[in-house]
Tab-separated table of C-alpha atoms in Angstrom:
chain	number	residue	atom	x	y	z
F	1447	MET	CA	-19.444	-151.957	11.342
F	1448	THR	CA	-19.812	-149.091	13.799
F	1449	GLY	CA	-17.653	-146.084	13.019
F	1450	MET	CA	-14.933	-144.325	14.983
F	1451	PRO	CA	-13.760	-140.714	14.916
F	1452	ALA	CA	-11.136	-140.029	12.274
F	1453	GLN	CA	-7.658	-139.136	13.463
F	1454	GLU	CA	-5.173	-136.683	12.038
F	1455	ARG	CA	-3.179	-137.348	8.901
F	1456	GLY	CA	0.404	-138.506	8.952
F	1457	ALA	CA	0.121	-141.295	11.537
F	1458	ARG	CA	2.303	-144.328	10.892
F	1459	LEU	CA	0.201	-147.427	11.356
F	1460	ALA	CA	1.087	-150.945	12.420
F	1461	LEU	CA	-1.505	-153.665	11.888
F	1462	PHE	CA	-2.030	-156.436	14.457
F	1463	LEU	CA	-4.312	-159.382	13.741
F	1464	ASP	CA	-5.564	-162.417	15.597
F	1465	PHE	CA	-5.972	-165.572	13.487
F	1466	ASP	CA	-8.778	-167.959	14.527
F	1467	GLY	CA	-12.151	-166.233	14.585
F	1468	THR	CA	-10.642	-163.068	13.083
F	1469	LEU	CA	-8.888	-163.976	9.840
F	1470	ALA	CA	-10.388	-167.459	9.667
F	1471	PRO	CA	-13.786	-168.742	10.818
F	1472	ILE	CA	-13.733	-171.059	13.804
F	1473	ALA	CA	-13.700	-174.689	12.664
F	1474	PRO	CA	-14.824	-177.838	14.530
F	1475	ARG	CA	-11.139	-178.758	14.917
F	1476	PRO	CA	-8.118	-176.415	14.832
F	1477	ASP	CA	-6.354	-178.500	12.179
F	1478	LEU	CA	-9.161	-177.838	9.676
F	1479	VAL	CA	-8.504	-174.094	9.442
F	1480	ARG	CA	-6.907	-172.737	6.269
F	1481	LEU	CA	-6.752	-169.324	4.598
F	1482	GLU	CA	-7.615	-169.041	0.919
F	1483	ALA	CA	-4.983	-168.071	-1.651
F	1484	ARG	CA	-6.600	-164.666	-2.257
F	1485	GLU	CA	-6.516	-163.938	1.488
F	1486	LEU	CA	-2.847	-164.811	1.737
F	1487	ALA	CA	-2.210	-162.579	-1.282
F	1488	LEU	CA	-3.985	-159.674	0.426
F	1489	LEU	CA	-1.825	-160.080	3.526
F	1490	GLU	CA	1.247	-160.232	1.298
F	1491	SER	CA	0.337	-156.949	-0.378
F	1492	LEU	CA	-0.546	-155.269	2.923
F	1493	GLY	CA	2.843	-156.254	4.309
F	1494	ARG	CA	4.513	-154.208	1.574
F	1495	LEU	CA	2.556	-151.112	2.605
F	1496	LEU	CA	2.772	-151.146	6.414
F	1497	PRO	CA	4.058	-153.359	9.234
F	1498	VAL	CA	1.733	-156.344	9.677
F	1499	PHE	CA	1.812	-158.683	12.672
F	1500	VAL	CA	-0.258	-161.759	13.489
F	1501	ILE	CA	-0.555	-162.641	17.187
F	1502	SER	CA	-2.166	-166.054	17.586
F	1503	GLY	CA	-2.915	-168.509	20.339
F	1504	ARG	CA	-1.734	-171.345	18.117
F	1505	ALA	CA	1.641	-172.945	18.630
F	1506	PHE	CA	4.286	-171.012	16.735
F	1507	PRO	CA	5.142	-173.817	14.245
F	1508	ASP	CA	1.419	-174.239	13.543
F	1509	ILE	CA	0.688	-170.572	12.822
F	1510	LEU	CA	3.890	-170.316	10.790
F	1511	LEU	CA	2.688	-173.195	8.601
F	1512	ARG	CA	-0.716	-171.569	8.052
F	1513	LEU	CA	0.701	-168.158	7.118
F	1514	PRO	CA	3.180	-168.512	4.242
F	1515	VAL	CA	3.360	-164.719	3.896
F	1516	SER	CA	6.851	-163.375	3.279
F	1517	THR	CA	6.076	-159.710	4.025
F	1518	LEU	CA	4.891	-160.065	7.625
F	1519	SER	CA	6.950	-157.900	9.975
F	1520	GLY	CA	6.273	-160.220	12.863
F	1521	LEU	CA	4.465	-163.330	14.004
F	1522	SER	CA	3.644	-164.577	17.473
F	1523	GLY	CA	2.339	-167.901	18.761
F	1524	ASP	CA	1.037	-169.226	22.077
F	1525	HIS	CA	-0.614	-165.879	22.911
F	1526	GLY	CA	2.699	-164.023	22.793
F	1527	ALA	CA	5.034	-166.627	24.249
F	1528	VAL	CA	7.020	-166.924	21.005
F	1529	ARG	CA	7.706	-163.782	18.980
F	1530	ARG	CA	9.419	-163.435	15.648
F	1531	PHE	CA	10.357	-159.941	14.475
F	1532	ARG	CA	11.891	-159.989	11.009
F	1533	ASP	CA	14.264	-162.968	11.286
F	1534	GLU	CA	14.827	-162.849	15.054
F	1535	ILE	CA	12.886	-165.107	17.432
F	1536	ALA	CA	12.405	-164.371	21.143
F	1537	ILE	CA	10.684	-166.471	23.788
F	1538	HIS	CA	9.126	-164.839	26.829
F	1539	PRO	CA	10.991	-165.817	30.041
F	1540	GLU	CA	7.741	-166.744	31.810
F	1541	ALA	CA	6.913	-169.120	28.979
F	1542	LEU	CA	10.284	-170.812	29.272
F	1543	ARG	CA	9.730	-171.333	33.001
F	1544	ALA	CA	6.286	-172.796	32.342
F	1545	ARG	CA	7.317	-175.241	29.619
F	1546	GLU	CA	8.195	-178.184	31.859
F	1547	SER	CA	4.929	-178.052	33.807
F	1548	LEU	CA	2.858	-177.745	30.636
F	1549	ALA	CA	4.611	-180.761	29.124
F	1550	ARG	CA	3.869	-182.756	32.286
F	1551	TRP	CA	0.196	-181.799	32.557
F	1552	GLY	CA	-0.758	-181.933	28.892
F	1553	PRO	CA	-1.071	-185.760	28.831
F	1554	VAL	CA	-3.044	-185.690	32.093
F	1555	LEU	CA	-5.572	-183.257	30.646
F	1556	ARG	CA	-5.753	-185.324	27.470
F	1557	GLU	CA	-6.756	-188.370	29.521
F	1558	VAL	CA	-9.711	-186.355	30.814
F	1559	THR	CA	-10.840	-185.018	27.440
F	1560	ASP	CA	-10.389	-188.391	25.735
F	1561	ARG	CA	-13.192	-189.683	27.949
F	1562	VAL	CA	-15.586	-186.958	26.763
F	1563	PRO	CA	-16.851	-187.205	23.164
F	1564	GLY	CA	-16.127	-183.999	21.277
F	1565	ALA	CA	-13.527	-182.657	23.723
F	1566	VAL	CA	-9.963	-182.113	22.533
F	1567	THR	CA	-6.805	-181.156	24.423
F	1568	GLU	CA	-4.382	-179.208	22.251
F	1569	ALA	CA	-0.995	-179.438	23.966
F	1570	LYS	CA	1.375	-176.714	22.809
F	1571	GLU	CA	4.867	-175.937	23.992
F	1572	PHE	CA	3.866	-172.866	25.990
F	1573	SER	CA	0.122	-173.263	26.594
F	1574	LEU	CA	-2.702	-175.805	26.672
F	1575	SER	CA	-6.097	-175.474	25.006
F	1576	ILE	CA	-9.130	-177.548	25.924
F	1577	HIS	CA	-11.652	-177.360	23.071
F	1578	TYR	CA	-15.251	-178.323	23.809
F	1579	ARG	CA	-17.129	-177.124	20.720
F	1580	GLY	CA	-18.176	-180.707	19.960
F	1581	VAL	CA	-19.245	-181.593	23.519
F	1582	GLU	CA	-22.902	-182.027	24.395
F	1583	PRO	CA	-23.901	-178.852	26.318
F	1584	GLU	CA	-25.077	-180.752	29.398
F	1585	ARG	CA	-21.619	-182.363	29.758
F	1586	VAL	CA	-19.641	-179.095	29.630
F	1587	PRO	CA	-20.016	-178.082	33.331
F	1588	ARG	CA	-18.775	-181.482	34.515
F	1589	LEU	CA	-15.854	-181.362	32.088
F	1590	PHE	CA	-14.863	-177.939	33.325
F	1591	SER	CA	-15.151	-179.112	36.933
F	1592	GLU	CA	-12.699	-181.923	36.166
F	1593	VAL	CA	-10.297	-179.551	34.420
F	1594	GLU	CA	-10.438	-177.105	37.327
F	1595	GLY	CA	-9.923	-179.948	39.766
F	1596	LEU	CA	-6.739	-181.011	38.014
F	1597	PHE	CA	-5.599	-177.424	37.729
F	1598	GLY	CA	-6.091	-176.961	41.456
F	1599	VAL	CA	-3.519	-179.617	42.397
F	1600	TRP	CA	-0.688	-178.309	40.204
F	1601	ASP	CA	2.281	-177.665	42.441
F	1602	ASP	CA	2.964	-174.354	40.631
F	1603	ARG	CA	-0.680	-173.380	40.110
F	1604	ASP	CA	-0.024	-169.704	40.827
F	1605	ARG	CA	2.164	-169.415	37.731
F	1606	PHE	CA	-0.742	-170.199	35.392
F	1607	ARG	CA	-4.170	-168.862	34.489
F	1608	ILE	CA	-7.251	-170.351	32.861
F	1609	SER	CA	-9.051	-168.027	30.456
F	1610	HIS	CA	-12.425	-168.753	28.880
F	1611	GLY	CA	-12.683	-168.270	25.132
F	1612	LYS	CA	-15.136	-169.280	22.431
F	1613	MET	CA	-15.712	-172.958	23.205
F	1614	VAL	CA	-12.167	-173.254	24.546
F	1615	TRP	CA	-10.346	-172.988	27.862
F	1616	GLU	CA	-6.779	-171.737	27.672
F	1617	VAL	CA	-4.123	-172.620	30.245
F	1618	ARG	CA	-1.144	-170.294	29.933
F	1619	PRO	CA	1.527	-168.555	32.008
F	1620	ALA	CA	0.113	-165.935	34.338
F	1621	GLY	CA	2.913	-163.392	34.095
F	1622	GLY	CA	3.385	-161.096	31.128
F	1623	VAL	CA	2.488	-163.497	28.314
F	1624	THR	CA	-0.383	-161.517	26.809
F	1625	LYS	CA	-1.235	-160.152	23.405
F	1626	GLU	CA	-1.194	-156.548	24.623
F	1627	GLU	CA	2.301	-156.966	26.028
F	1628	THR	CA	3.329	-158.606	22.760
F	1629	MET	CA	1.943	-155.635	20.831
F	1630	ASP	CA	4.033	-153.284	22.966
F	1631	PHE	CA	7.085	-155.478	22.345
F	1632	PHE	CA	6.668	-155.274	18.571
F	1633	LEU	CA	5.940	-151.524	18.626
F	1634	GLU	CA	9.130	-150.887	20.572
F	1635	LEU	CA	11.162	-152.899	18.060
F	1636	LEU	CA	9.565	-150.987	15.180
F	1637	ALA	CA	10.487	-147.674	16.796
F	1638	ARG	CA	14.070	-148.796	17.375
F	1639	GLU	CA	14.383	-150.045	13.811
F	1640	SER	CA	13.219	-146.741	12.338
F	1641	GLY	CA	15.310	-144.631	14.697
F	1642	GLY	CA	12.163	-143.058	16.034
F	1643	VAL	CA	10.689	-142.814	19.497
F	1644	PRO	CA	8.102	-144.965	21.286
F	1645	GLY	CA	4.634	-143.973	20.143
F	1646	GLU	CA	5.702	-143.313	16.560
F	1647	TYR	CA	3.443	-146.105	15.303
F	1648	ARG	CA	-0.265	-146.266	15.999
F	1649	PRO	CA	-1.560	-149.824	16.304
F	1650	VAL	CA	-4.652	-151.155	14.576
F	1651	MET	CA	-5.696	-154.335	16.385
F	1652	VAL	CA	-8.393	-156.776	15.252
F	1653	GLY	CA	-9.493	-159.628	17.513
F	1654	ASP	CA	-12.480	-161.697	18.523
F	1655	ASP	CA	-11.855	-163.564	21.777
F	1656	THR	CA	-10.944	-163.164	25.430
F	1657	THR	CA	-7.187	-163.186	24.918
F	1658	ASP	CA	-7.511	-160.392	22.317
F	1659	LEU	CA	-9.478	-158.022	24.548
F	1660	GLY	CA	-6.505	-156.399	26.259
F	1661	ALA	CA	-4.752	-155.783	22.937
F	1662	VAL	CA	-7.834	-154.233	21.307
F	1663	ASN	CA	-8.235	-151.880	24.264
F	1664	ARG	CA	-4.500	-151.164	24.343
F	1665	ALA	CA	-4.526	-150.094	20.683
F	1666	LEU	CA	-7.113	-147.449	21.529
F	1667	VAL	CA	-5.097	-146.209	24.509
F	1668	LEU	CA	-2.098	-145.777	22.189
F	1669	GLY	CA	-4.101	-143.595	19.806
F	1670	GLY	CA	-4.802	-146.294	17.253
F	1671	ARG	CA	-7.838	-148.344	16.320
F	1672	GLY	CA	-9.433	-151.367	17.896
F	1673	TYR	CA	-11.836	-153.679	16.072
F	1674	TRP	CA	-13.866	-156.443	17.676
F	1675	VAL	CA	-15.256	-159.341	15.638
F	1676	GLY	CA	-18.621	-160.579	16.869
F	1677	ASP	CA	-20.649	-159.632	19.916
F	1678	PRO	CA	-18.866	-157.155	22.220
F	1679	PRO	CA	-17.693	-158.688	25.513
F	1680	PRO	CA	-17.748	-157.051	28.950
F	1681	GLY	CA	-14.754	-154.766	29.305
F	1682	LEU	CA	-14.465	-153.790	25.647
F	1683	ALA	CA	-13.571	-150.101	25.382
F	1684	ALA	CA	-16.341	-147.828	24.134
F	1685	GLY	CA	-14.179	-146.619	21.244
F	1686	ALA	CA	-13.800	-150.051	19.665
F	1687	ALA	CA	-15.456	-150.626	16.296
F	1688	ARG	CA	-17.325	-153.849	15.598
F	1689	LEU	CA	-17.145	-156.282	12.710
F	1690	GLY	CA	-19.610	-159.087	12.234
F	1691	ASN	CA	-17.376	-161.925	11.053
F	1692	PRO	CA	-14.064	-162.737	9.330
F	1693	ALA	CA	-15.545	-161.775	5.930
F	1694	GLU	CA	-15.971	-158.229	7.239
F	1695	VAL	CA	-12.390	-158.313	8.516
F	1696	TRP	CA	-11.137	-159.084	5.003
F	1697	SER	CA	-13.276	-156.272	3.620
F	1698	LEU	CA	-11.680	-153.893	6.124
F	1699	LEU	CA	-8.193	-155.100	5.182
F	1700	ALA	CA	-8.914	-154.629	1.475
F	1701	ARG	CA	-10.033	-151.048	2.136
F	1702	LEU	CA	-6.895	-150.416	4.141
F	1703	ARG	CA	-4.720	-151.819	1.350
F	1704	ASP	CA	-6.462	-149.675	-1.257
F	1705	ALA	CA	-6.179	-146.498	0.820
F	1706	LEU	CA	-2.459	-147.018	1.390
F	1707	ALA	CA	-1.788	-147.945	-2.241
F	1708	GLN	CA	-3.585	-144.782	-3.431
F	1709	GLY	CA	-1.755	-142.522	-0.989
F	1710	LYS	CA	-4.909	-141.724	0.964
F	1711	ASP	CA	-5.083	-141.220	4.714
F	1712	PRO	CA	-5.882	-144.745	5.977
F	1713	LEU	CA	-7.384	-143.562	9.243
F	1714	ARG	CA	-9.818	-141.315	7.416
F	1715	GLU	CA	-10.695	-144.075	4.985
F	1716	LEU	CA	-11.451	-146.463	7.844
F	1717	ALA	CA	-13.516	-143.997	9.880
């Protein structure tokens, strides 16, 4: 892991984590991913020491099922479309407007991927994911051409975006439904809850894929820490630290837990 300059003592931290590729290794199919009991226990203990949020691209019911952690301050699915803070759930207005179109086009995309061995369409309430990890490399360009062709004839095409991730294409609402905006949403609620002012909490964001990039960079802008798992992508801020894989993420989280439990300055410990 590359280091980052230590920051002053006394900062209140809020931890933001992606799930697939960050907390859990990427699996051949999304349904195969599970966290181990000791990892869930570490998240549980961290949640008693500072606000912990998981912002995932998975459908909200899916990520909720995979994270039976009672101490999380917040959880978000579909890249920020659905957000739970404490016991309150909010859905982004752009996601609500997109739901009908996504429900209509999900089966159409599935017809395309069903014809390509190894391709999978994951139809969620507020986004669509086309996984091609199992597709023969020479067939990927043609598959993407077909997906783009379908996308081009949507009557409300301008309300959606396609982003390229690690062996996945994500179709999601174009306006406001991002992980960085979701981070800001949670930080504002934390500040209100504590009677403080915006900026009271410094975010620590850990992510590994395209949809995490804005949030990692945003954490640095807000005076916090940004960690990138894997090879750095274009556009990653120079101040971001790098972690090699999810195992290194868990090592970082264990160090953070220990520093907080021992009353040490967590930012200094993580420098």
